[in-house]
N, CA, C and O atoms as a Tinker XYZ file with bonds, in Angstrom:
   420  protein
     1  N      6.388000   -4.408000  -41.040000    73     2
     2  CA     6.223000   -5.843000  -40.582000    64     1     3
     3  C      6.492000   -5.676000  -38.888000    63     2     4     5
     4  O      7.285000   -4.899000  -38.356000    81     3
     5  N      5.836000   -6.376000  -38.409000    73     3     6
     6  CA     5.851000   -6.255000  -36.348000    64     5     7
     7  C      5.862000   -7.740000  -36.316000    63     6     8     9
     8  O      5.108000   -8.535000  -36.877000    81     7
     9  N      7.000000   -7.965000  -35.447000    73     7    10
    10  CA     7.775000   -9.075000  -34.927000    64     9    11
    11  C      8.187000   -8.891000  -33.139000    63    10    12    13
    12  O      8.875000   -8.078000  -32.523000    81    11
    13  N      7.309000  -10.186000  -32.705000    73    11    14
    14  CA     8.130000  -10.052000  -31.438000    64    13    15
    15  C      8.635000  -11.262000  -31.163000    63    14    16    17
    16  O      8.139000  -12.222000  -31.752000    81    15
    17  N      9.796000  -11.496000  -30.153000    73    15    18
    18  CA    10.320000  -12.502000  -29.618000    64    17    19
    19  C     11.231000  -12.062000  -28.529000    63    18    20    21
    20  O     11.660000  -10.908000  -28.552000    81    19
    21  N     11.586000  -12.937000  -27.513000    73    19    22
    22  CA    12.305000  -12.910000  -26.017000    64    21    23
    23  C     13.780000  -12.488000  -26.692000    63    22    24    25
    24  O     13.889000  -12.106000  -27.857000    81    23
    25  N     14.730000  -12.606000  -25.894000    73    23    26
    26  CA    16.202000  -12.425000  -26.124000    64    25    27
    27  C     16.965000  -13.870000  -26.250000    63    26    28    29
    28  O     18.160000  -14.006000  -26.508000    81    27
    29  N     15.915000  -15.038000  -25.985000    73    27    30
    30  CA    16.405000  -16.467000  -26.853000    64    29    31
    31  C     15.817000  -16.713000  -27.503000    63    30    32    33
    32  O     15.700000  -17.929000  -27.651000    81    31
    33  N     14.853000  -15.671000  -28.547000    73    31    34
    34  CA    14.373000  -16.174000  -29.750000    64    33    35
    35  C     13.081000  -16.505000  -29.090000    63    34    36    37
    36  O     12.332000  -16.430000  -30.064000    81    35
    37  N     12.485000  -16.754000  -28.297000    73    35    38
    38  CA    11.138000  -17.509000  -27.661000    64    37    39
    39  C      9.866000  -16.306000  -27.928000    63    38    40    41
    40  O      9.981000  -15.080000  -27.905000    81    39
    41  N      8.567000  -17.189000  -28.197000    73    39    42
    42  CA     7.471000  -16.293000  -28.047000    64    41    43
    43  C      6.775000  -16.761000  -27.324000    63    42    44    45
    44  O      5.589000  -16.500000  -27.526000    81    43
    45  N      7.061000  -17.564000  -26.273000    73    43    46
    46  CA     6.112000  -18.325000  -25.527000    64    45    47
    47  C      6.934000  -18.615000  -24.207000    63    46    48    49
    48  O      8.134000  -18.728000  -24.457000    81    47
    49  N      6.545000  -18.801000  -22.571000    73    47    50
    50  CA     7.095000  -19.208000  -21.873000    64    49    51
    51  C      7.615000  -20.960000  -22.389000    63    50    52    53
    52  O      7.386000  -21.509000  -23.467000    81    51
    53  N      8.552000  -21.649000  -20.880000    73    51    54
    54  CA     8.678000  -23.138000  -21.610000    64    53    55
    55  C      7.210000  -23.671000  -21.321000    63    54    56    57
    56  O      6.996000  -24.671000  -22.007000    81    55
    57  N      6.587000  -23.467000  -20.859000    73    55    58
    58  CA     5.197000  -24.231000  -20.554000    64    57    59
    59  C      4.299000  -24.169000  -22.059000    63    58    60    61
    60  O      3.192000  -24.663000  -22.274000    81    59
    61  N      5.233000  -23.341000  -23.064000    73    59    62
    62  CA     4.180000  -22.951000  -24.275000    64    61    63
    63  C      2.994000  -22.251000  -24.112000    63    62    64    65
    64  O      2.213000  -22.162000  -25.060000    81    63
    65  N      2.733000  -21.699000  -22.950000    73    63    66
    66  CA     1.712000  -20.241000  -22.670000    64    65    67
    67  C      2.154000  -19.066000  -23.348000    63    66    68    69
    68  O      3.357000  -18.873000  -23.174000    81    67
    69  N      1.671000  -18.343000  -23.956000    73    67    70
    70  CA     1.835000  -16.942000  -24.582000    64    69    71
    71  C      1.846000  -16.063000  -23.446000    63    70    72    73
    72  O      1.131000  -16.293000  -22.471000    81    71
    73  N      2.574000  -15.119000  -23.506000    73    71    74
    74  CA     2.767000  -13.892000  -22.530000    64    73    75
    75  C      3.316000  -12.423000  -23.259000    63    74    76    77
    76  O      4.367000  -12.408000  -23.899000    81    75
    77  N      2.638000  -11.445000  -23.114000    73    75    78
    78  CA     3.264000  -10.148000  -23.527000    64    77    79
    79  C      4.711000   -9.999000  -23.203000    63    78    80    81
    80  O      5.306000  -10.159000  -22.138000    81    79
    81  N      5.071000   -9.701000  -24.226000    73    79    82
    82  CA     6.687000   -9.422000  -23.519000    64    81    83
    83  C      7.081000   -7.793000  -24.569000    63    82    84    85
    84  O      8.063000   -7.304000  -25.129000    81    83
    85  N      5.976000   -7.533000  -24.406000    73    83    86
    86  CA     6.235000   -5.909000  -24.716000    64    85    87
    87  C      5.487000   -5.021000  -23.694000    63    86    88    89
    88  O      4.883000   -5.522000  -22.746000    81    87
    89  N      5.531000   -4.005000  -23.862000    73    87    90
    90  CA     4.889000   -2.729000  -22.926000    64    89    91
    91  C      4.076000   -2.400000  -23.554000    63    90    92    93
    92  O      3.705000   -2.868000  -24.631000    81    91
    93  N      3.441000   -1.037000  -22.628000    73    91    94
    94  CA     1.946000   -0.612000  -23.334000    64    93    95
    95  C      2.381000    0.495000  -24.554000    63    94    96    97
    96  O      1.701000    0.856000  -25.515000    81    95
    97  N      3.641000    0.866000  -24.203000    73    95    98
    98  CA     3.522000    1.745000  -25.807000    64    97    99
    99  C      3.637000    0.734000  -26.889000    63    98   100   101
   100  O      3.024000    0.828000  -27.952000    81    99
   101  N      4.265000   -0.022000  -26.651000    73    99   102
   102  CA     4.446000   -0.813000  -27.808000    64   101   103
   103  C      2.921000   -1.519000  -28.468000    63   102   104   105
   104  O      2.663000   -1.639000  -29.665000    81   103
   105  N      2.013000   -1.936000  -27.272000    73   103   106
   106  CA     0.865000   -2.515000  -27.747000    64   105   107
   107  C      0.114000   -1.484000  -28.517000    63   106   108   109
   108  O     -0.452000   -1.866000  -29.541000    81   107
   109  N      0.019000   -0.127000  -28.142000    73   107   110
   110  CA     0.041000    1.180000  -28.616000    64   109   111
   111  C     -0.092000    1.168000  -30.009000    63   110   112   113
   112  O     -1.084000    1.256000  -30.732000    81   111
   113  N      1.129000    1.041000  -30.249000    73   111   114
   114  CA     2.049000    0.953000  -31.888000    64   113   115
   115  C      1.377000   -0.016000  -32.137000    63   114   116   117
   116  O      0.826000    0.235000  -33.208000    81   115
   117  N      0.982000   -1.314000  -31.676000    73   115   118
   118  CA     0.737000   -2.288000  -32.701000    64   117   119
   119  C     -0.913000   -2.256000  -33.095000    63   118   120   121
   120  O     -1.429000   -3.102000  -33.826000    81   119
   121  N     -1.449000   -1.429000  -32.643000    73   119   122
   122  CA    -2.850000   -0.945000  -32.621000    64   121   123
   123  C     -3.238000   -0.171000  -33.753000    63   122   124   125
   124  O     -4.205000   -0.206000  -34.515000    81   123
   125  N     -1.955000    0.722000  -33.628000    73   123   126
   126  CA    -2.020000    1.873000  -34.828000    64   125   127
   127  C     -1.922000    1.059000  -35.775000    63   126   128   129
   128  O     -2.927000    0.772000  -36.427000    81   127
   129  N     -0.792000    0.551000  -36.037000    73   127   130
   130  CA    -0.435000   -0.313000  -37.112000    64   129   131
   131  C     -1.657000   -0.991000  -37.866000    63   130   132   133
   132  O     -2.049000   -0.906000  -39.029000    81   131
   133  N     -2.128000   -1.727000  -36.711000    73   131   134
   134  CA    -3.142000   -2.451000  -37.468000    64   133   135
   135  C     -4.535000   -1.817000  -38.031000    63   134   136   137
   136  O     -5.359000   -2.357000  -38.769000    81   135
   137  N     -4.557000   -0.227000  -37.340000    73   135   138
   138  CA    -5.634000    0.385000  -37.841000    64   137   139
   139  C     -5.126000    1.480000  -39.701000    63   138   140   141
   140  O     -5.762000    2.152000  -40.514000    81   139
   141  N     -3.921000    1.116000  -39.558000    73   139   142
   142  CA    -2.988000    1.593000  -41.013000    64   141   143
   143  C     -2.965000    0.940000  -42.064000    63   142   144   145
   144  O     -2.932000    1.546000  -43.135000    81   143
   145  N     -2.982000   -0.946000  -42.008000    73   143   146
   146  CA    -2.751000   -1.548000  -42.772000    64   145   147
   147  C     -3.599000   -2.345000  -43.257000    63   146   148   149
   148  O     -4.670000   -2.167000  -42.677000    81   147
   149  N     -3.688000   -3.380000  -44.265000    73   147   150
   150  CA    -5.229000   -3.726000  -44.598000    64   149   151
   151  C     -5.023000   -5.120000  -44.125000    63   150   152   153
   152  O     -6.010000   -5.801000  -44.402000    81   151
   153  N     -4.163000   -5.740000  -43.556000    73   151   154
   154  CA    -4.432000   -7.116000  -43.172000    64   153   155
   155  C     -3.418000   -7.875000  -41.756000    63   154   156   157
   156  O     -2.271000   -7.440000  -41.652000    81   155
   157  N     -3.700000   -8.549000  -41.128000    73   155   158
   158  CA    -2.797000   -9.209000  -40.483000    64   157   159
   159  C     -2.596000  -10.442000  -40.657000    63   158   160   161
   160  O     -3.618000  -11.044000  -40.984000    81   159
   161  N     -1.447000  -11.218000  -40.545000    73   159   162
   162  CA    -1.403000  -12.413000  -41.031000    64   161   163
   163  C     -0.614000  -13.433000  -40.009000    63   162   164   165
   164  O      0.486000  -13.233000  -39.493000    81   163
   165  N     -1.387000  -14.471000  -39.869000    73   163   166
   166  CA    -0.555000  -14.989000  -38.740000    64   165   167
   167  C     -1.128000  -17.007000  -38.907000    63   166   168   169
   168  O     -1.967000  -17.484000  -39.671000    81   167
   169  N     -0.462000  -17.549000  -38.106000    73   167   170
   170  CA    -0.474000  -19.077000  -38.649000    64   169   171
   171  C     -1.666000  -19.499000  -37.757000    63   170   172   173
   172  O     -2.083000  -18.750000  -36.873000    81   171
   173  N     -2.268000  -20.853000  -38.034000    73   171   174
   174  CA    -3.588000  -21.755000  -37.560000    64   173   175
   175  C     -3.310000  -21.743000  -35.844000    63   174   176   177
   176  O     -4.138000  -21.415000  -34.993000    81   175
   177  N     -1.807000  -22.230000  -35.593000    73   175   178
   178  CA    -1.449000  -22.564000  -34.182000    64   177   179
   179  C     -1.669000  -21.250000  -33.385000    63   178   180   181
   180  O     -2.076000  -21.197000  -32.224000    81   179
   181  N     -1.324000  -20.138000  -34.218000    73   179   182
   182  CA    -0.794000  -19.169000  -33.043000    64   181   183
   183  C     -2.468000  -18.568000  -32.473000    63   182   184   185
   184  O     -2.794000  -18.187000  -31.349000    81   183
   185  N     -3.309000  -18.676000  -33.759000    73   183   186
   186  CA    -4.884000  -18.523000  -33.163000    64   185   187
   187  C     -5.464000  -19.342000  -32.373000    63   186   188   189
   188  O     -6.361000  -18.995000  -31.605000    81   187
   189  N     -4.906000  -20.825000  -32.497000    73   187   190
   190  CA    -5.421000  -21.424000  -31.208000    64   189   191
   191  C     -4.855000  -21.643000  -29.965000    63   190   192   193
   192  O     -5.482000  -22.155000  -29.038000    81   191
   193  N     -3.314000  -21.162000  -29.872000    73   191   194
   194  CA    -3.236000  -21.002000  -28.322000    64   193   195
   195  C     -3.220000  -19.906000  -27.906000    63   194   196   197
   196  O     -3.289000  -19.699000  -26.694000    81   195
   197  N     -3.118000  -18.845000  -28.872000    73   195   198
   198  CA    -3.096000  -17.077000  -28.264000    64   197   199
   199  C     -4.319000  -16.801000  -28.406000    63   198   200   201
   200  O     -4.414000  -15.599000  -28.156000    81   199
   201  N     -5.802000  -17.415000  -28.788000    73   199   202
   202  CA    -6.908000  -16.799000  -29.368000    64   201   203
   203  C     -6.794000  -15.376000  -29.411000    63   202   204   205
   204  O     -7.399000  -14.749000  -28.541000    81   203
   205  N     -5.988000  -14.615000  -30.449000    73   203   206
   206  CA    -5.900000  -13.387000  -30.491000    64   205   207
   207  C     -7.080000  -12.692000  -31.033000    63   206   208   209
   208  O     -8.065000  -13.377000  -31.311000    81   207
   209  N     -7.102000  -11.584000  -31.194000    73   207   210
   210  CA    -8.568000  -11.059000  -31.807000    64   209   211
   211  C     -7.931000   -9.808000  -32.816000    63   210   212   213
   212  O     -8.948000   -9.370000  -33.355000    81   211
   213  N     -6.978000   -9.161000  -33.244000    73   211   214
   214  CA    -6.105000   -8.370000  -34.179000    64   213   215
   215  C     -7.038000   -7.553000  -34.340000    63   214   216   217
   216  O     -7.545000   -7.309000  -35.435000    81   215
   217  N     -7.390000   -7.003000  -33.189000    73   215   218
   218  CA    -8.499000   -5.591000  -33.700000    64   217   219
   219  C     -7.453000   -4.367000  -33.137000    63   218   220   221
   220  O     -6.528000   -4.566000  -32.349000    81   219
   221  N     -7.881000   -2.851000  -33.823000    73   219   222
   222  CA    -7.428000   -1.884000  -33.647000    64   221   223
   223  C     -7.287000   -1.217000  -32.384000    63   222   224   225
   224  O     -6.375000   -0.438000  -32.108000    81   223
   225  N     -8.376000   -1.608000  -31.515000    73   223   226
   226  CA    -8.904000   -1.040000  -30.223000    64   225   227
   227  C     -8.719000    0.364000  -30.267000    63   226   228   229
   228  O     -8.509000    0.883000  -29.171000    81   227
   229  N     -8.740000    1.006000  -31.116000    73   227   230
   230  CA    -8.716000    2.530000  -31.245000    64   229   231
   231  C    -10.008000    2.834000  -31.784000    63   230   232   233
   232  O    -10.532000    2.225000  -32.717000    81   231
   233  N    -10.657000    4.108000  -30.963000    73   231   234
   234  CA   -11.802000    4.604000  -31.128000    64   233   235
   235  C    -11.812000    5.147000  -32.779000    63   234   236   237
   236  O    -11.028000    6.038000  -33.105000    81   235
   237  N    -12.631000    4.622000  -33.653000    73   235   238
   238  CA   -13.379000    4.707000  -34.601000    64   237   239
   239  C    -12.313000    4.235000  -35.460000    63   238   240   241
   240  O    -12.299000    4.758000  -36.574000    81   239
   241  N    -11.278000    3.243000  -35.182000    73   239   242
   242  CA   -10.145000    2.622000  -36.101000    64   241   243
   243  C    -10.587000    1.172000  -37.137000    63   242   244   245
   244  O    -11.317000    0.227000  -36.838000    81   243
   245  N     -9.868000    1.428000  -38.364000    73   243   246
   246  CA   -10.247000    0.419000  -38.860000    64   245   247
   247  C     -9.674000   -1.094000  -38.644000    63   246   248   249
   248  O     -8.473000   -1.114000  -38.913000    81   247
   249  N    -10.051000   -2.054000  -38.339000    73   247   250
   250  CA   -10.017000   -3.531000  -38.304000    64   249   251
   251  C     -9.156000   -3.990000  -39.533000    63   250   252   253
   252  O     -9.672000   -3.701000  -40.613000    81   251
   253  N     -8.027000   -4.604000  -39.594000    73   251   254
   254  CA    -7.437000   -5.158000  -40.898000    64   253   255
   255  C     -8.028000   -6.733000  -40.983000    63   254   256   257
   256  O     -8.163000   -7.538000  -40.062000    81   255
   257  N     -8.283000   -6.861000  -42.183000    73   255   258
   258  CA    -8.437000   -8.330000  -42.562000    64   257   259
   259  C     -7.486000   -9.225000  -41.998000    63   258   260   261
   260  O     -6.346000   -8.812000  -41.785000    81   259
   261  N     -7.779000  -10.308000  -41.750000    73   259   262
   262  CA    -7.145000  -11.509000  -40.609000    64   261   263
   263  C     -7.041000  -12.557000  -42.264000    63   262   264   265
   264  O     -7.981000  -12.951000  -42.955000    81   263
   265  N     -5.526000  -12.761000  -42.477000    73   263   266
   266  CA    -5.325000  -13.613000  -43.305000    64   265   267
   267  C     -4.807000  -14.517000  -42.236000    63   266   268   269
   268  O     -4.093000  -14.159000  -41.300000    81   267
   269  N     -5.390000  -16.151000  -42.551000    73   267   270
   270  CA    -4.919000  -17.252000  -41.283000    64   269   271
   271  C     -4.283000  -18.603000  -42.814000    63   270   272   273
   272  O     -4.774000  -19.209000  -43.766000    81   271
   273  N     -2.957000  -18.429000  -42.133000    73   271   274
   274  CA    -1.998000  -19.899000  -42.762000    64   273   275
   275  C     -2.210000  -20.985000  -42.012000    63   274   276   277
   276  O     -1.996000  -21.061000  -40.802000    81   275
   277  N     -2.825000  -22.227000  -43.039000    73   275   278
   278  CA    -2.793000  -23.579000  -42.536000    64   277   279
   279  C     -2.617000  -24.334000  -43.460000    63   278   280   281
   280  O     -3.455000  -24.387000  -44.360000    81   279
   281  N     -1.499000  -25.102000  -43.482000    73   279   282
   282  CA    -1.360000  -26.291000  -43.928000    64   281   283
   283  C     -2.243000  -27.118000  -44.522000    63   282   284   285
   284  O     -2.592000  -27.253000  -45.695000    81   283
   285  N     -2.659000  -27.847000  -43.143000    73   283   286
   286  CA    -3.903000  -28.594000  -42.981000    64   285   287
   287  C     -5.072000  -28.682000  -43.399000    63   286   288   289
   288  O     -5.816000  -29.550000  -43.857000    81   287
   289  N     -5.108000  -27.086000  -43.033000    73   287   290
   290  CA    -6.851000  -26.851000  -43.075000    64   289   291
   291  C     -7.859000  -27.101000  -41.536000    63   290   292   293
   292  O     -8.937000  -26.687000  -41.110000    81   291
   293  N     -6.609000  -28.158000  -41.000000    73   291   294
   294  CA    -7.443000  -28.586000  -39.420000    64   293   295
   295  C     -7.684000  -27.308000  -38.653000    63   294   296   297
   296  O     -6.987000  -27.029000  -37.678000    81   295
   297  N     -8.853000  -26.373000  -39.163000    73   295   298
   298  CA    -9.514000  -25.508000  -38.028000    64   297   299
   299  C    -10.451000  -25.381000  -37.097000    63   298   300   301
   300  O    -11.498000  -25.973000  -37.360000    81   299
   301  N    -10.407000  -24.680000  -35.886000    73   299   302
   302  CA   -11.705000  -25.449000  -35.153000    64   301   303
   303  C    -12.177000  -23.754000  -35.132000    63   302   304   305
   304  O    -11.417000  -22.786000  -35.150000    81   303
   305  N    -13.236000  -23.753000  -35.102000    73   303   306
   306  CA   -13.511000  -22.155000  -35.452000    64   305   307
   307  C    -14.196000  -21.547000  -34.275000    63   306   308   309
   308  O    -15.008000  -20.628000  -34.380000    81   307
   309  N    -13.868000  -22.047000  -33.256000    73   307   310
   310  CA   -14.314000  -21.270000  -31.997000    64   309   311
   311  C    -13.536000  -20.487000  -31.235000    63   310   312   313
   312  O    -13.852000  -20.148000  -30.094000    81   311
   313  N    -12.227000  -20.074000  -31.946000    73   311   314
   314  CA   -11.603000  -19.070000  -31.247000    64   313   315
   315  C    -12.348000  -17.521000  -31.558000    63   314   316   317
   316  O    -12.984000  -17.366000  -32.600000    81   315
   317  N    -12.213000  -16.492000  -30.632000    73   315   318
   318  CA   -12.710000  -15.493000  -30.568000    64   317   319
   319  C    -12.438000  -14.471000  -32.113000    63   318   320   321
   320  O    -13.238000  -13.572000  -32.372000    81   319
   321  N    -11.404000  -14.714000  -32.908000    73   319   322
   322  CA   -11.344000  -14.242000  -33.832000    64   321   323
   323  C    -12.469000  -14.395000  -35.122000    63   322   324   325
   324  O    -12.792000  -13.599000  -36.004000    81   323
   325  N    -12.829000  -15.528000  -34.870000    73   323   326
   326  CA   -13.919000  -16.210000  -35.675000    64   325   327
   327  C    -15.114000  -15.335000  -35.239000    63   326   328   329
   328  O    -15.875000  -14.971000  -36.136000    81   327
   329  N    -15.280000  -15.090000  -34.423000    73   327   330
   330  CA   -16.786000  -14.451000  -33.757000    64   329   331
   331  C    -16.895000  -12.930000  -34.482000    63   330   332   333
   332  O    -17.961000  -12.358000  -34.707000    81   331
   333  N    -15.755000  -12.480000  -34.750000    73   331   334
   334  CA   -15.960000  -10.925000  -35.457000    64   333   335
   335  C    -16.324000  -10.780000  -36.935000    63   334   336   337
   336  O    -15.584000  -11.078000  -37.873000    81   335
   337  N    -17.307000  -10.385000  -37.003000    73   335   338
   338  CA   -17.798000  -10.413000  -38.204000    64   337   339
   339  C    -17.810000   -9.052000  -39.062000    63   338   340   341
   340  O    -18.482000   -8.830000  -40.069000    81   339
   341  N    -16.740000   -8.045000  -38.303000    73   339   342
   342  CA   -16.579000   -6.794000  -39.043000    64   341   343
   343  C    -16.055000   -6.791000  -39.891000    63   342   344   345
   344  O    -16.318000   -6.020000  -40.813000    81   343
   345  N    -14.898000   -7.834000  -39.929000    73   343   346
   346  CA   -13.831000   -7.734000  -40.921000    64   345   347
   347  C    -13.770000   -8.739000  -41.705000    63   346   348   349
   348  O    -14.527000   -9.595000  -41.248000    81   347
   349  N    -12.953000   -9.331000  -43.250000    73   347   350
   350  CA   -13.377000  -10.380000  -43.403000    64   349   351
   351  C    -11.826000  -11.192000  -42.887000    63   350   352   353
   352  O    -10.726000  -10.703000  -42.632000    81   351
   353  N    -12.313000  -12.616000  -42.872000    73   351   354
   354  CA   -11.048000  -13.409000  -42.480000    64   353   355
   355  C    -10.577000  -14.015000  -43.825000    63   354   356   357
   356  O    -11.278000  -13.800000  -44.814000    81   355
   357  N     -9.488000  -14.728000  -43.943000    73   355   358
   358  CA    -8.884000  -15.215000  -45.786000    64   357   359
   359  C     -8.671000  -16.650000  -45.042000    63   358   360   361
   360  O     -8.548000  -16.623000  -43.818000    81   359
   361  N     -8.630000  -17.690000  -45.608000    73   359   362
   362  CA    -7.310000  -18.902000  -44.771000    64   361   363
   363  C     -6.981000  -19.417000  -45.965000    63   362   364   365
   364  O     -7.789000  -19.708000  -46.847000    81   363
   365  N     -5.701000  -19.551000  -46.022000    73   363   366
   366  CA    -4.862000  -20.225000  -46.931000    64   365   367
   367  C     -4.715000  -21.449000  -46.532000    63   366   368   369
   368  O     -4.394000  -21.648000  -45.361000    81   367
   369  N     -4.950000  -22.688000  -47.555000    73   367   370
   370  CA    -4.500000  -23.689000  -46.927000    64   369   371
   371  C     -4.303000  -24.848000  -48.246000    63   370   372   373
   372  O     -4.956000  -24.818000  -49.289000    81   371
   373  N     -3.350000  -25.745000  -47.937000    73   371   374
   374  CA    -3.295000  -26.842000  -49.059000    64   373   375
   375  C     -4.603000  -27.789000  -49.070000    63   374   376   377
   376  O     -4.767000  -28.426000  -50.110000    81   375
   377  N     -5.374000  -27.927000  -48.239000    73   375   378
   378  CA    -6.764000  -28.623000  -47.912000    64   377   379
   379  C     -7.813000  -27.993000  -48.887000    63   378   380   381
   380  O     -8.292000  -26.866000  -48.762000    81   379
   381  N     -8.162000  -29.099000  -50.101000    73   379   382
   382  CA    -8.956000  -28.547000  -51.164000    64   381   383
   383  C    -10.613000  -29.009000  -50.369000    63   382   384   385
   384  O    -11.713000  -28.854000  -50.901000    81   383
   385  N    -10.405000  -29.461000  -49.294000    73   383   386
   386  CA   -11.884000  -29.910000  -48.606000    64   385   387
   387  C    -11.959000  -29.173000  -47.323000    63   386   388   389
   388  O    -12.574000  -29.860000  -46.507000    81   387
   389  N    -11.600000  -28.122000  -46.864000    73   387   390
   390  CA   -11.960000  -26.697000  -46.049000    64   389   391
   391  C    -13.171000  -26.411000  -46.688000    63   390   392   393
   392  O    -13.412000  -26.074000  -47.847000    81   391
   393  N    -14.146000  -26.679000  -45.364000    73   391   394
   394  CA   -15.200000  -25.814000  -45.287000    64   393   395
   395  C    -15.555000  -25.430000  -44.108000    63   394   396   397
   396  O    -15.226000  -26.076000  -43.114000    81   395
   397  N    -16.362000  -24.194000  -44.033000    73   395   398
   398  CA   -16.948000  -23.274000  -43.265000    64   397   399
   399  C    -18.606000  -23.158000  -42.848000    63   398   400   401
   400  O    -19.368000  -23.282000  -43.807000    81   399
   401  N    -19.211000  -22.941000  -41.567000    73   399   402
   402  CA   -20.456000  -22.365000  -42.168000    64   401   403
   403  C    -20.203000  -20.916000  -41.771000    63   402   404   405
   404  O    -20.996000  -20.353000  -41.017000    81   403
   405  N    -19.228000  -20.348000  -42.203000    73   403   406
   406  CA   -19.433000  -18.993000  -41.937000    64   405   407
   407  C    -19.721000  -17.955000  -42.582000    63   406   408   409
   408  O    -20.496000  -18.452000  -43.399000    81   407
   409  N    -19.668000  -16.594000  -42.897000    73   407   410
   410  CA   -19.741000  -15.712000  -43.882000    64   409   411
   411  C    -18.883000  -16.041000  -44.848000    63   410   412   413
   412  O    -17.958000  -16.688000  -44.358000    81   411
   413  N    -18.732000  -15.846000  -46.335000    73   411   414
   414  CA   -17.884000  -15.898000  -46.779000    64   413   415
   415  C    -17.521000  -14.765000  -47.585000    63   414   416   417
   416  O    -18.271000  -14.306000  -48.446000    81   415
   417  N    -16.437000  -14.329000  -47.334000    73   415   418
   418  CA   -16.002000  -12.498000  -48.453000    64   417   419
   419  C    -15.632000  -12.652000  -49.745000    63   418   420
   420  O    -15.372000  -11.665000  -50.434000    81   419
């Protein structure tokens, strides 16, 4: 598992904006981890605020399945993570009415 936080335990600045708090070498390690593992787990709010891709960015690398947790199921499918059709996205929610016009896997 890879988790990052600043010394004060935060993952965003005081304005709530996400910012990289690691260096270039750590980023490369993250891309390798994504290539070697089956899935990346994240929350709906992180997807909304950070608009991540969760790709390997390694030549011929294997992108992980994207697993998104959302208690409410209130998901807007306009972030870039939902535009990548190369790997499945699994959404876990308590909302039985979540629907999407995206491909299902």
